[in-house]
Amino acid sequence: DAKRGAIGAVIAEPMQGRGGSRPAPAGWLAGLRERCDRFGALLIFDEIFTGFGRTGAPFAFVAEAVEPDLICVGKALGGGWPIAACLGRSAVMSAWGPATGEALHTSTFLGHPVACAAAVETLRVIDDEGLVEAARDGGAWMISALRDRLDGVDGVVEVRGRGLLLGIELASGTTIADTAGARVWRTVVDCMRRGVITLPCAPDGGVLQLTPPATLTHAQRACLVDTVATAVRRTLAKETQ
């Protein structure tokens, strides 16, 4: 029932990061694009977590060939150096108009020369070393391997992801204390003791999140899969005894 112009913008993650390593359902991004066009709203994608190859593509929205009006990026852009940016179509960015001596749109670290140099070099390395393709291929192998190792394990709801943004969703047990979040946390601690860093994600903490670097060797990926799958199985086995 919204009138054209009543909604200024819609902001969405093409793939949820901390929300649960969850890709958008097929057609969902295209539906957002159509509705934003219909009601005259801008479509803004938050690609701070997913941008620059994390999902096996330059940006997560590429999977559905849906172009936003603005993109928020950061994290991987600086290769470890703090920098973020807002990218957009020229028609949208030019709405600020020419500068008149006072910055109309600014931030504390805007245009920092060292950060910008780090970002330029990071983009070169990503391209020269084929890290987007490495994330795509390495992630596909890891998802397949994790699914094989955890197939049929009671308490594993889903192994999902795209590229090297992966998630293993666990179910809650039969007791009040045996929540999905508690199970994931025990798995995180188990993995940490064996040298693998993982994190809980999703609103209830019930998804084990893996975000390994694209530079891992195949042997390192295999070790990671073995460590994580073993930890998940060990956690769930303890809760069923």
Coordinates of N, CA, C and O in Angstrom, one line a residue, residues 48-230:
I48 N 29.7 -5.4 3.6 CA 30.9 -5.2 4.4 C 31.5 -6.6 4.8 O 32.7 -6.7 4.8
F49 N 30.7 -7.6 5.1 CA 31.2 -8.9 5.4 C 31.5 -9.7 4.2 O 32.5 -10.4 4.1
T50 N 30.6 -9.6 3.2 CA 30.7 -10.5 2.0 C 31.4 -10.0 0.8 O 31.7 -10.8 -0.1
G51 N 31.8 -8.7 0.8 CA 32.4 -8.2 -0.4 C 33.9 -8.6 -0.6 O 34.5 -9.1 0.2
F52 N 34.3 -8.5 -1.9 CA 35.7 -8.7 -2.3 C 36.1 -10.2 -2.2 O 37.2 -10.5 -1.8
G53 N 35.1 -11.1 -2.6 CA 35.5 -12.5 -2.7 C 35.1 -13.5 -1.7 O 35.2 -14.7 -1.9
R54 N 34.6 -13.0 -0.5 CA 34.3 -13.9 0.6 C 33.3 -15.0 0.2 O 33.4 -16.2 0.6
T55 N 32.3 -14.7 -0.7 CA 31.3 -15.7 -1.0 C 31.7 -16.4 -2.4 O 30.8 -17.0 -2.9
G56 N 32.9 -16.2 -2.9 CA 33.3 -16.8 -4.1 C 32.9 -16.0 -5.3 O 33.0 -16.5 -6.5
A57 N 32.5 -14.8 -5.1 CA 32.2 -13.8 -6.2 C 32.7 -12.5 -5.7 O 32.8 -12.3 -4.5
P58 N 32.9 -11.5 -6.6 CA 33.4 -10.2 -6.2 C 32.5 -9.6 -5.1 O 32.9 -9.0 -4.1
F59 N 31.1 -9.8 -5.3 CA 30.1 -9.4 -4.3 C 29.0 -10.4 -4.3 O 28.8 -11.1 -5.3
A60 N 28.4 -10.6 -3.1 CA 27.4 -11.6 -3.0 C 26.2 -11.4 -3.9 O 25.6 -12.4 -4.4
F61 N 25.9 -10.2 -4.3 CA 24.7 -10.0 -5.1 C 24.9 -10.5 -6.6 O 24.0 -10.6 -7.3
V62 N 26.2 -10.7 -6.9 CA 26.5 -11.2 -8.3 C 25.8 -12.5 -8.6 O 25.5 -12.8 -9.7
A63 N 25.6 -13.3 -7.5 CA 25.0 -14.6 -7.7 C 23.6 -14.5 -8.4 O 23.2 -15.5 -9.1
E64 N 22.9 -13.4 -8.2 CA 21.6 -13.3 -8.9 C 21.6 -12.2 -9.9 O 20.5 -11.8 -10.4
A65 N 22.7 -11.6 -10.2 CA 22.8 -10.5 -11.2 C 21.8 -9.4 -10.9 O 21.2 -8.9 -11.9
V66 N 21.7 -9.0 -9.7 CA 20.8 -7.9 -9.3 C 21.7 -6.8 -8.8 O 22.5 -6.9 -7.9
E67 N 21.6 -5.6 -9.5 CA 22.5 -4.5 -9.2 C 21.8 -3.6 -8.2 O 20.7 -3.1 -8.5
P68 N 22.5 -3.2 -7.1 CA 21.9 -2.3 -6.2 C 22.3 -0.8 -6.6 O 23.0 -0.6 -7.6
D69 N 21.7 0.1 -5.9 CA 22.0 1.5 -6.2 C 23.2 2.0 -5.4 O 24.0 2.8 -5.8
L70 N 23.4 1.4 -4.2 CA 24.5 1.7 -3.3 C 25.0 0.4 -2.6 O 24.2 -0.5 -2.4
I71 N 26.3 0.3 -2.4 CA 26.9 -0.8 -1.7 C 27.8 -0.3 -0.6 O 28.6 0.6 -0.8
C72 N 27.6 -0.9 0.6 CA 28.5 -0.5 1.7 C 29.6 -1.6 1.8 O 29.2 -2.8 1.9
V73 N 30.8 -1.2 1.8 CA 31.9 -2.2 1.8 C 32.9 -1.8 2.9 O 33.0 -0.7 3.4
G74 N 33.7 -2.8 3.3 CA 34.7 -2.6 4.3 C 35.5 -3.9 4.5 O 35.8 -4.6 3.6
K75 N 35.9 -4.1 5.7 CA 36.6 -5.4 6.1 C 37.7 -5.7 5.1 O 38.9 -5.2 5.2
A76 N 37.5 -6.6 4.2 CA 38.5 -7.1 3.2 C 39.1 -6.0 2.4 O 40.2 -6.2 1.8
L77 N 38.4 -4.9 2.2 CA 38.8 -3.8 1.3 C 40.2 -3.4 1.7 O 41.1 -3.1 0.8
G78 N 40.6 -3.3 3.0 CA 41.9 -2.8 3.4 C 42.9 -3.8 3.7 O 44.0 -3.5 4.1
G79 N 42.5 -5.1 3.5 CA 43.5 -6.2 3.8 C 44.0 -6.1 5.3 O 45.2 -6.5 5.5
G80 N 43.2 -5.7 6.2 CA 43.6 -5.6 7.6 C 43.7 -4.2 8.1 O 43.7 -3.9 9.3
W81 N 43.8 -3.3 7.1 CA 43.9 -1.9 7.5 C 42.5 -1.3 7.6 O 41.7 -1.6 6.7
P82 N 42.1 -0.5 8.6 CA 40.8 0.0 8.7 C 40.4 1.0 7.6 O 41.0 2.1 7.5
I83 N 39.4 0.6 6.8 CA 38.9 1.5 5.8 C 37.5 0.9 5.4 O 37.3 -0.3 5.4
A84 N 36.6 1.8 5.0 CA 35.3 1.4 4.5 C 34.9 2.4 3.4 O 35.5 3.5 3.3
A85 N 33.9 2.0 2.7 CA 33.5 2.9 1.6 C 32.0 2.7 1.3 O 31.5 1.6 1.6
C86 N 31.4 3.7 0.6 CA 30.1 3.5 0.1 C 30.2 3.8 -1.4 O 30.6 4.8 -1.9
L87 N 29.8 2.8 -2.2 CA 29.9 2.8 -3.6 C 28.5 2.9 -4.2 O 27.6 2.4 -3.7
G88 N 28.4 3.7 -5.3 CA 27.1 3.8 -5.9 C 27.1 4.3 -7.3 O 28.1 4.7 -7.9
R89 N 25.9 4.2 -7.9 CA 25.7 4.7 -9.2 C 25.9 6.2 -9.3 O 25.6 6.9 -8.3
S90 N 26.4 6.6 -10.4 CA 26.7 8.1 -10.5 C 25.5 8.9 -10.3 O 25.6 10.0 -9.7
A91 N 24.4 8.5 -10.8 CA 23.1 9.3 -10.7 C 22.8 9.5 -9.2 O 22.2 10.5 -8.8
V92 N 23.1 8.5 -8.4 CA 22.8 8.5 -6.9 C 23.8 9.4 -6.2 O 23.5 10.3 -5.4
M93 N 25.1 9.1 -6.5 CA 26.1 9.9 -5.8 C 26.1 11.4 -6.2 O 26.5 12.2 -5.3
S94 N 25.7 11.7 -7.4 CA 25.7 13.1 -7.8 C 24.6 13.9 -7.1 O 24.6 15.1 -7.2
A95 N 23.7 13.2 -6.4 CA 22.7 13.9 -5.7 C 23.2 14.8 -4.6 O 22.5 15.7 -4.2
W96 N 24.5 14.6 -4.2 CA 25.1 15.5 -3.2 C 25.3 16.8 -3.8 O 25.4 17.8 -3.1
G97 N 25.5 16.9 -5.1 CA 25.8 18.2 -5.7 C 27.3 18.5 -5.6 O 28.0 17.9 -4.9
P98 N 27.7 19.6 -6.3 CA 29.1 20.0 -6.2 C 29.5 20.6 -4.8 O 28.6 21.1 -4.1
A99 N 30.7 20.3 -4.4 CA 31.2 20.8 -3.1 C 31.2 22.4 -3.1 O 31.6 23.0 -4.1
T100 N 30.9 22.9 -2.0 CA 30.9 24.4 -1.9 C 31.8 24.9 -0.8 O 31.8 26.0 -0.3
G101 N 32.8 24.0 -0.4 CA 33.7 24.3 0.6 C 33.5 23.6 1.9 O 34.5 23.5 2.7
E102 N 32.3 23.1 2.2 CA 32.0 22.4 3.4 C 31.7 20.9 2.9 O 30.9 20.7 2.0
A103 N 32.2 19.9 3.6 CA 31.9 18.5 3.3 C 30.5 18.2 3.6 O 30.1 18.4 4.8
L104 N 29.7 17.8 2.6 CA 28.3 17.4 2.9 C 28.2 16.0 3.4 O 27.2 15.7 4.0
H105 N 29.2 15.2 3.0 CA 29.1 13.8 3.4 C 30.5 13.4 3.8 O 31.4 13.3 2.9
T106 N 30.8 13.1 5.0 CA 32.1 12.8 5.5 C 32.1 11.8 6.6 O 31.1 11.4 7.1
S107 N 33.3 11.4 7.0 CA 33.5 10.5 8.2 C 34.9 10.8 8.7 O 35.7 11.4 8.1
T108 N 35.1 10.2 9.9 CA 36.4 10.5 10.6 C 37.6 10.1 9.8 O 38.6 10.8 9.7
F109 N 37.5 8.9 9.1 CA 38.7 8.4 8.4 C 38.6 8.5 6.9 O 39.3 7.8 6.2
L110 N 37.7 9.4 6.4 CA 37.5 9.5 5.0 C 38.8 9.9 4.3 O 39.4 10.9 4.6
G111 N 39.1 9.1 3.2 CA 40.2 9.5 2.4 C 41.6 9.4 3.0 O 42.5 10.1 2.5
H112 N 41.8 8.6 4.1 CA 43.1 8.5 4.7 C 44.1 8.0 3.7 O 43.9 6.9 3.2
P113 N 45.2 8.7 3.4 CA 46.1 8.3 2.3 C 46.7 6.9 2.5 O 46.7 6.1 1.5
V114 N 47.1 6.5 3.7 CA 47.7 5.2 3.9 C 46.6 4.1 3.8 O 46.9 3.1 3.2
A115 N 45.4 4.4 4.3 CA 44.3 3.4 4.2 C 44.0 3.2 2.7 O 43.7 2.1 2.2
C116 N 43.9 4.3 2.0 CA 43.6 4.2 0.5 C 44.7 3.4 -0.2 O 44.4 2.6 -1.1
A117 N 45.9 3.7 0.1 CA 47.0 2.9 -0.5 C 46.9 1.4 -0.2 O 47.2 0.6 -1.1
A118 N 46.6 1.1 1.0 CA 46.4 -0.3 1.4 C 45.3 -0.9 0.7 O 45.4 -2.1 0.2
A119 N 44.2 -0.2 0.5 CA 43.0 -0.7 -0.3 C 43.4 -1.0 -1.7 O 43.0 -2.0 -2.3
V120 N 44.1 -0.1 -2.3 CA 44.5 -0.2 -3.7 C 45.4 -1.5 -3.9 O 45.2 -2.3 -4.8
E121 N 46.3 -1.7 -3.0 CA 47.2 -2.8 -3.1 C 46.4 -4.1 -2.8 O 46.7 -5.2 -3.4
T122 N 45.5 -4.1 -1.8 CA 44.7 -5.2 -1.5 C 43.9 -5.7 -2.7 O 43.8 -6.9 -3.0
L123 N 43.3 -4.8 -3.4 CA 42.5 -5.1 -4.6 C 43.4 -5.7 -5.7 O 43.0 -6.6 -6.4
R124 N 44.6 -5.2 -5.8 CA 45.6 -5.8 -6.8 C 45.9 -7.2 -6.4 O 45.9 -8.1 -7.3
V125 N 46.2 -7.5 -5.1 CA 46.5 -8.8 -4.7 C 45.3 -9.8 -4.9 O 45.5 -10.9 -5.4
I126 N 44.1 -9.4 -4.6 CA 43.0 -10.2 -4.8 C 42.8 -10.6 -6.2 O 42.6 -11.8 -6.5
D127 N 43.1 -9.7 -7.1 CA 43.0 -10.0 -8.5 C 44.2 -10.8 -9.0 O 44.0 -11.9 -9.7
D128 N 45.4 -10.4 -8.7 CA 46.6 -11.1 -9.2 C 46.7 -12.5 -8.7 O 47.2 -13.4 -9.4
E129 N 46.3 -12.8 -7.5 CA 46.4 -14.1 -6.9 C 45.2 -15.0 -7.0 O 45.1 -16.1 -6.5
G130 N 44.2 -14.4 -7.7 CA 43.0 -15.2 -8.0 C 42.2 -15.6 -6.7 O 41.7 -16.8 -6.6
L131 N 42.1 -14.7 -5.7 CA 41.6 -15.1 -4.4 C 40.0 -15.3 -4.5 O 39.5 -16.1 -3.7
V132 N 39.4 -14.6 -5.4 CA 37.9 -14.8 -5.5 C 37.7 -16.2 -6.0 O 36.8 -16.9 -5.5
E133 N 38.4 -16.7 -7.0 CA 38.2 -18.0 -7.5 C 38.7 -19.1 -6.5 O 38.0 -20.1 -6.4
A134 N 39.7 -18.7 -5.7 CA 40.1 -19.7 -4.6 C 39.0 -19.8 -3.6 O 38.8 -20.9 -3.1
A135 N 38.4 -18.7 -3.2 CA 37.3 -18.8 -2.3 C 36.1 -19.6 -2.8 O 35.5 -20.4 -2.1
R136 N 35.8 -19.4 -4.1 CA 34.7 -20.2 -4.7 C 35.0 -21.7 -4.7 O 34.2 -22.5 -4.3
D137 N 36.2 -22.0 -5.2 CA 36.5 -23.5 -5.4 C 36.8 -24.1 -4.0 O 36.3 -25.2 -3.7
G138 N 37.5 -23.4 -3.2 CA 37.8 -24.0 -1.8 C 36.6 -24.1 -1.0 O 36.4 -25.1 -0.3
G139 N 35.7 -23.1 -1.1 CA 34.5 -23.2 -0.3 C 33.6 -24.3 -0.8 O 32.9 -25.0 0.0
A140 N 33.5 -24.5 -2.1 CA 32.6 -25.6 -2.6 C 33.1 -26.9 -2.1 O 32.3 -27.8 -1.7
W141 N 34.4 -27.1 -2.1 CA 35.0 -28.4 -1.6 C 34.7 -28.5 -0.1 O 34.3 -29.6 0.3
M142 N 34.8 -27.5 0.7 CA 34.6 -27.6 2.1 C 33.2 -27.9 2.5 O 32.9 -28.7 3.3
I143 N 32.2 -27.2 1.8 CA 30.8 -27.5 2.0 C 30.5 -28.9 1.7 O 29.8 -29.6 2.5
S144 N 31.0 -29.4 0.6 CA 30.7 -30.8 0.2 C 31.3 -31.8 1.2 O 30.7 -32.7 1.7
A145 N 32.6 -31.5 1.7 CA 33.2 -32.4 2.6 C 32.6 -32.3 4.0 O 32.4 -33.4 4.6
L146 N 32.1 -31.2 4.4 CA 31.4 -31.1 5.7 C 30.1 -31.8 5.7 O 29.7 -32.5 6.6
R147 N 29.4 -31.7 4.6 CA 28.1 -32.4 4.4 C 28.3 -33.9 4.4 O 27.5 -34.6 5.0
D148 N 29.4 -34.3 3.8 CA 29.6 -35.8 3.8 C 30.0 -36.3 5.2 O 29.5 -37.3 5.7
R149 N 30.8 -35.5 5.9 CA 31.2 -35.9 7.3 C 30.0 -35.8 8.3 O 30.1 -36.5 9.3
L150 N 29.1 -34.9 8.1 CA 28.0 -34.7 9.1 C 26.7 -35.3 8.6 O 25.7 -35.1 9.3
D151 N 26.7 -35.9 7.5 CA 25.4 -36.5 6.9 C 24.8 -37.5 7.9 O 25.5 -38.4 8.4
G152 N 23.6 -37.3 8.2 CA 22.9 -38.2 9.1 C 23.1 -38.1 10.6 O 22.6 -38.8 11.4
V153 N 24.0 -37.1 11.0 CA 24.3 -36.8 12.4 C 23.1 -36.2 13.0 O 22.6 -35.1 12.6
D154 N 22.5 -36.8 14.0 CA 21.4 -36.3 14.8 C 21.7 -35.0 15.5 O 22.7 -35.0 16.3
G155 N 21.0 -33.9 15.2 CA 21.3 -32.6 15.8 C 21.9 -31.6 14.8 O 21.9 -30.5 15.1
V156 N 22.3 -32.1 13.7 CA 22.8 -31.2 12.6 C 21.6 -30.8 11.7 O 21.1 -31.7 11.0
V157 N 21.2 -29.6 11.7 CA 20.1 -29.2 10.9 C 20.5 -28.9 9.5 O 19.8 -29.4 8.5
E158 N 21.6 -28.2 9.3 CA 22.0 -27.9 7.9 C 23.5 -27.5 7.9 O 23.9 -26.8 8.8
V159 N 24.1 -27.8 6.8 CA 25.5 -27.3 6.5 C 25.3 -26.4 5.3 O 24.8 -26.9 4.2
R160 N 25.5 -25.1 5.4 CA 25.2 -24.2 4.3 C 26.3 -23.2 4.1 O 27.2 -23.1 4.9
G161 N 26.2 -22.4 3.0 CA 27.1 -21.3 2.8 C 27.3 -21.1 1.4 O 26.7 -21.7 0.5
R162 N 28.2 -20.1 1.1 CA 28.6 -19.8 -0.3 C 30.1 -19.3 -0.2 O 30.4 -18.4 0.6
G163 N 30.9 -19.9 -1.0 CA 32.3 -19.5 -1.0 C 32.9 -19.9 0.4 O 32.6 -21.0 0.9
L164 N 33.6 -19.0 1.0 CA 34.2 -19.2 2.3 C 33.5 -18.5 3.4 O 34.1 -18.0 4.4
L165 N 32.2 -18.4 3.3 CA 31.3 -18.0 4.4 C 30.3 -19.2 4.7 O 29.3 -19.3 4.0
L166 N 30.7 -20.0 5.7 CA 30.0 -21.3 5.9 C 29.3 -21.3 7.3 O 29.7 -20.5 8.2
G167 N 28.3 -22.1 7.4 CA 27.6 -22.2 8.6 C 27.1 -23.6 8.8 O 26.6 -24.3 7.9
I168 N 27.2 -24.1 10.1 CA 26.6 -25.4 10.4 C 25.6 -25.1 11.5 O 25.9 -24.7 12.6
E169 N 24.3 -25.3 11.2 CA 23.2 -25.1 12.1 C 22.9 -26.3 12.9 O 22.8 -27.4 12.4
L170 N 22.9 -26.1 14.2 CA 22.6 -27.2 15.1 C 21.2 -27.1 15.7 O 20.7 -25.9 15.9
A171 N 20.6 -28.2 16.1 CA 19.2 -28.2 16.7 C 19.4 -28.2 18.2 O 20.4 -28.6 18.8
S172 N 18.4 -27.7 18.9 CA 18.4 -27.8 20.4 C 18.1 -29.2 20.8 O 17.5 -30.0 20.1
G173 N 18.5 -29.5 22.0 CA 18.3 -30.9 22.5 C 17.0 -31.0 23.3 O 16.1 -30.1 23.1
T174 N 16.8 -31.9 24.1 CA 15.6 -32.2 24.8 C 15.5 -31.5 26.2 O 14.4 -31.5 26.8
T175 N 16.5 -30.9 26.7 CA 16.5 -30.2 27.9 C 16.6 -28.7 27.8 O 17.0 -28.2 26.7
I176 N 16.1 -28.0 28.8 CA 16.1 -26.5 28.7 C 17.6 -26.0 28.5 O 17.8 -25.0 27.7
A177 N 18.5 -26.6 29.2 CA 19.9 -26.1 29.1 C 20.6 -26.5 27.8 O 21.6 -25.8 27.4
D178 N 20.1 -27.5 27.1 CA 20.7 -28.0 25.9 C 20.2 -27.3 24.7 O 19.6 -27.9 23.8
T179 N 20.4 -26.0 24.6 CA 20.0 -25.2 23.5 C 20.9 -25.3 22.3 O 22.1 -25.8 22.5
A180 N 20.5 -24.9 21.2 CA 21.4 -24.9 20.0 C 22.6 -24.0 20.2 O 23.7 -24.3 19.9
G181 N 22.3 -22.8 20.9 CA 23.4 -21.9 21.2 C 24.5 -22.5 22.1 O 25.7 -22.3 21.9
A182 N 24.0 -23.2 23.1 CA 24.9 -23.9 24.0 C 25.7 -25.0 23.3 O 26.9 -25.1 23.6
R183 N 25.1 -25.7 22.5 CA 25.8 -26.7 21.7 C 26.9 -26.1 20.8 O 28.0 -26.6 20.7
V184 N 26.5 -25.0 20.1 CA 27.5 -24.4 19.3 C 28.7 -23.9 20.1 O 29.8 -24.0 19.7
W185 N 28.4 -23.3 21.2 CA 29.5 -22.7 22.0 C 30.4 -23.8 22.5 O 31.6 -23.6 22.5
R186 N 29.9 -25.0 22.9 CA 30.8 -26.1 23.3 C 31.6 -26.5 22.1 O 32.8 -26.9 22.2
T187 N 31.1 -26.5 20.9 CA 31.8 -26.8 19.7 C 32.9 -25.8 19.4 O 34.0 -26.1 19.0
V188 N 32.6 -24.5 19.6 CA 33.6 -23.5 19.4 C 34.8 -23.7 20.3 O 35.9 -23.6 19.9
V189 N 34.5 -24.0 21.6 CA 35.6 -24.2 22.5 C 36.4 -25.4 22.2 O 37.7 -25.4 22.2
D190 N 35.8 -26.5 21.7 CA 36.4 -27.7 21.3 C 37.4 -27.4 20.1 O 38.5 -27.8 20.1
C191 N 36.9 -26.7 19.2 CA 37.7 -26.3 18.0 C 38.9 -25.5 18.4 O 40.0 -25.6 17.9
M192 N 38.6 -24.5 19.3 CA 39.7 -23.6 19.7 C 40.8 -24.4 20.4 O 42.0 -24.1 20.2
R193 N 40.5 -25.4 21.2 CA 41.5 -26.2 21.8 C 42.4 -26.9 20.8 O 43.5 -27.3 21.2
R194 N 41.9 -27.1 19.6 CA 42.6 -27.9 18.6 C 43.1 -26.9 17.5 O 43.5 -27.4 16.4
G195 N 43.1 -25.6 17.8 CA 43.8 -24.7 16.9 C 42.9 -24.1 15.8 O 43.5 -23.5 14.9
V196 N 41.6 -24.3 15.8 CA 40.7 -23.8 14.8 C 39.8 -22.8 15.4 O 39.1 -23.1 16.4
I197 N 39.8 -21.6 14.8 CA 38.9 -20.5 15.3 C 37.6 -20.5 14.6 O 37.6 -20.4 13.3
T198 N 36.5 -20.6 15.3 CA 35.2 -20.5 14.8 C 34.4 -19.6 15.6 O 34.8 -19.2 16.7
L199 N 33.2 -19.3 15.2 CA 32.3 -18.4 16.0 C 30.9 -18.8 16.0 O 30.4 -19.4 15.0
P200 N 30.1 -18.6 17.1 CA 28.7 -18.7 17.0 C 28.0 -17.6 16.2 O 28.5 -16.4 16.3
C201 N 27.0 -17.8 15.5 CA 26.3 -16.7 14.8 C 24.8 -17.1 14.8 O 24.4 -18.1 15.3
A202 N 24.0 -16.3 14.2 CA 22.5 -16.3 14.2 C 22.0 -15.7 15.4 O 22.7 -15.6 16.5
P203 N 20.7 -15.3 15.4 CA 20.2 -14.6 16.6 C 20.2 -15.4 17.9 O 20.4 -14.8 19.0
D204 N 20.1 -16.7 17.8 CA 20.2 -17.6 19.0 C 21.5 -18.2 19.2 O 21.7 -19.0 20.1
G205 N 22.5 -17.8 18.4 CA 23.8 -18.4 18.5 C 23.9 -19.9 18.1 O 24.9 -20.5 18.4
G206 N 22.9 -20.3 17.4 CA 22.8 -21.8 17.1 C 23.5 -22.2 15.8 O 23.2 -23.3 15.3
V207 N 24.3 -21.3 15.2 CA 25.0 -21.7 13.9 C 26.5 -21.5 14.2 O 26.9 -20.5 14.7
L208 N 27.2 -22.5 13.8 CA 28.7 -22.5 13.9 C 29.2 -21.9 12.6 O 29.0 -22.4 11.5
Q209 N 29.9 -20.7 12.7 CA 30.3 -20.0 11.5 C 31.8 -20.2 11.3 O 32.6 -20.1 12.2
L210 N 32.1 -20.5 10.0 CA 33.5 -20.7 9.5 C 33.8 -19.6 8.4 O 33.0 -19.5 7.5
T211 N 34.8 -18.9 8.6 CA 35.2 -17.9 7.6 C 36.7 -18.0 7.3 O 37.5 -17.1 7.6
P212 N 37.2 -19.2 6.8 CA 38.6 -19.4 6.6 C 39.2 -18.5 5.5 O 38.4 -18.1 4.6
P213 N 40.5 -18.2 5.5 CA 41.1 -17.4 4.4 C 41.1 -18.2 3.1 O 41.2 -19.4 3.1
A214 N 41.1 -17.4 2.0 CA 41.2 -18.0 0.7 C 42.6 -18.6 0.4 O 42.7 -19.4 -0.6
T215 N 43.6 -18.3 1.2 CA 44.9 -18.7 0.9 C 45.3 -20.1 1.5 O 46.4 -20.5 1.4
L216 N 44.3 -20.7 2.2 CA 44.6 -22.0 2.7 C 45.0 -23.0 1.6 O 44.5 -23.0 0.5
T217 N 45.9 -23.9 2.0 CA 46.2 -25.0 1.1 C 45.1 -26.1 1.2 O 44.3 -26.1 2.1
H218 N 45.1 -27.0 0.3 CA 44.1 -28.1 0.4 C 44.3 -28.9 1.7 O 43.3 -29.3 2.3
A219 N 45.6 -29.2 2.1 CA 45.8 -29.9 3.3 C 45.3 -29.2 4.5 O 44.7 -29.8 5.4
Q220 N 45.4 -27.8 4.5 CA 44.9 -27.1 5.6 C 43.3 -27.1 5.6 O 42.7 -27.1 6.7
R221 N 42.7 -27.0 4.5 CA 41.3 -27.1 4.4 C 40.8 -28.5 4.9 O 39.8 -28.5 5.6
A222 N 41.5 -29.5 4.5 CA 41.1 -30.9 5.0 C 41.2 -31.0 6.5 O 40.4 -31.6 7.1
C223 N 42.3 -30.4 7.0 CA 42.5 -30.4 8.5 C 41.4 -29.7 9.2 O 40.8 -30.1 10.2
L224 N 41.0 -28.5 8.6 CA 39.9 -27.7 9.2 C 38.6 -28.5 9.2 O 37.9 -28.5 10.2
V225 N 38.3 -29.1 8.1 CA 37.0 -29.9 8.0 C 37.1 -31.0 9.0 O 36.1 -31.3 9.7
D226 N 38.2 -31.7 9.1 CA 38.3 -32.8 10.0 C 38.1 -32.4 11.5 O 37.4 -33.0 12.3
T227 N 38.7 -31.3 11.8 CA 38.7 -30.7 13.2 C 37.2 -30.3 13.5 O 36.7 -30.6 14.6
V228 N 36.6 -29.6 12.6 CA 35.3 -29.1 12.9 C 34.2 -30.2 12.9 O 33.4 -30.3 13.8
A229 N 34.3 -31.1 12.0 CA 33.3 -32.2 11.9 C 33.5 -33.1 13.2 O 32.5 -33.5 13.7
T230 N 34.7 -33.3 13.6 CA 34.9 -34.1 14.8 C 34.4 -33.4 16.0 O 33.8 -34.1 16.9

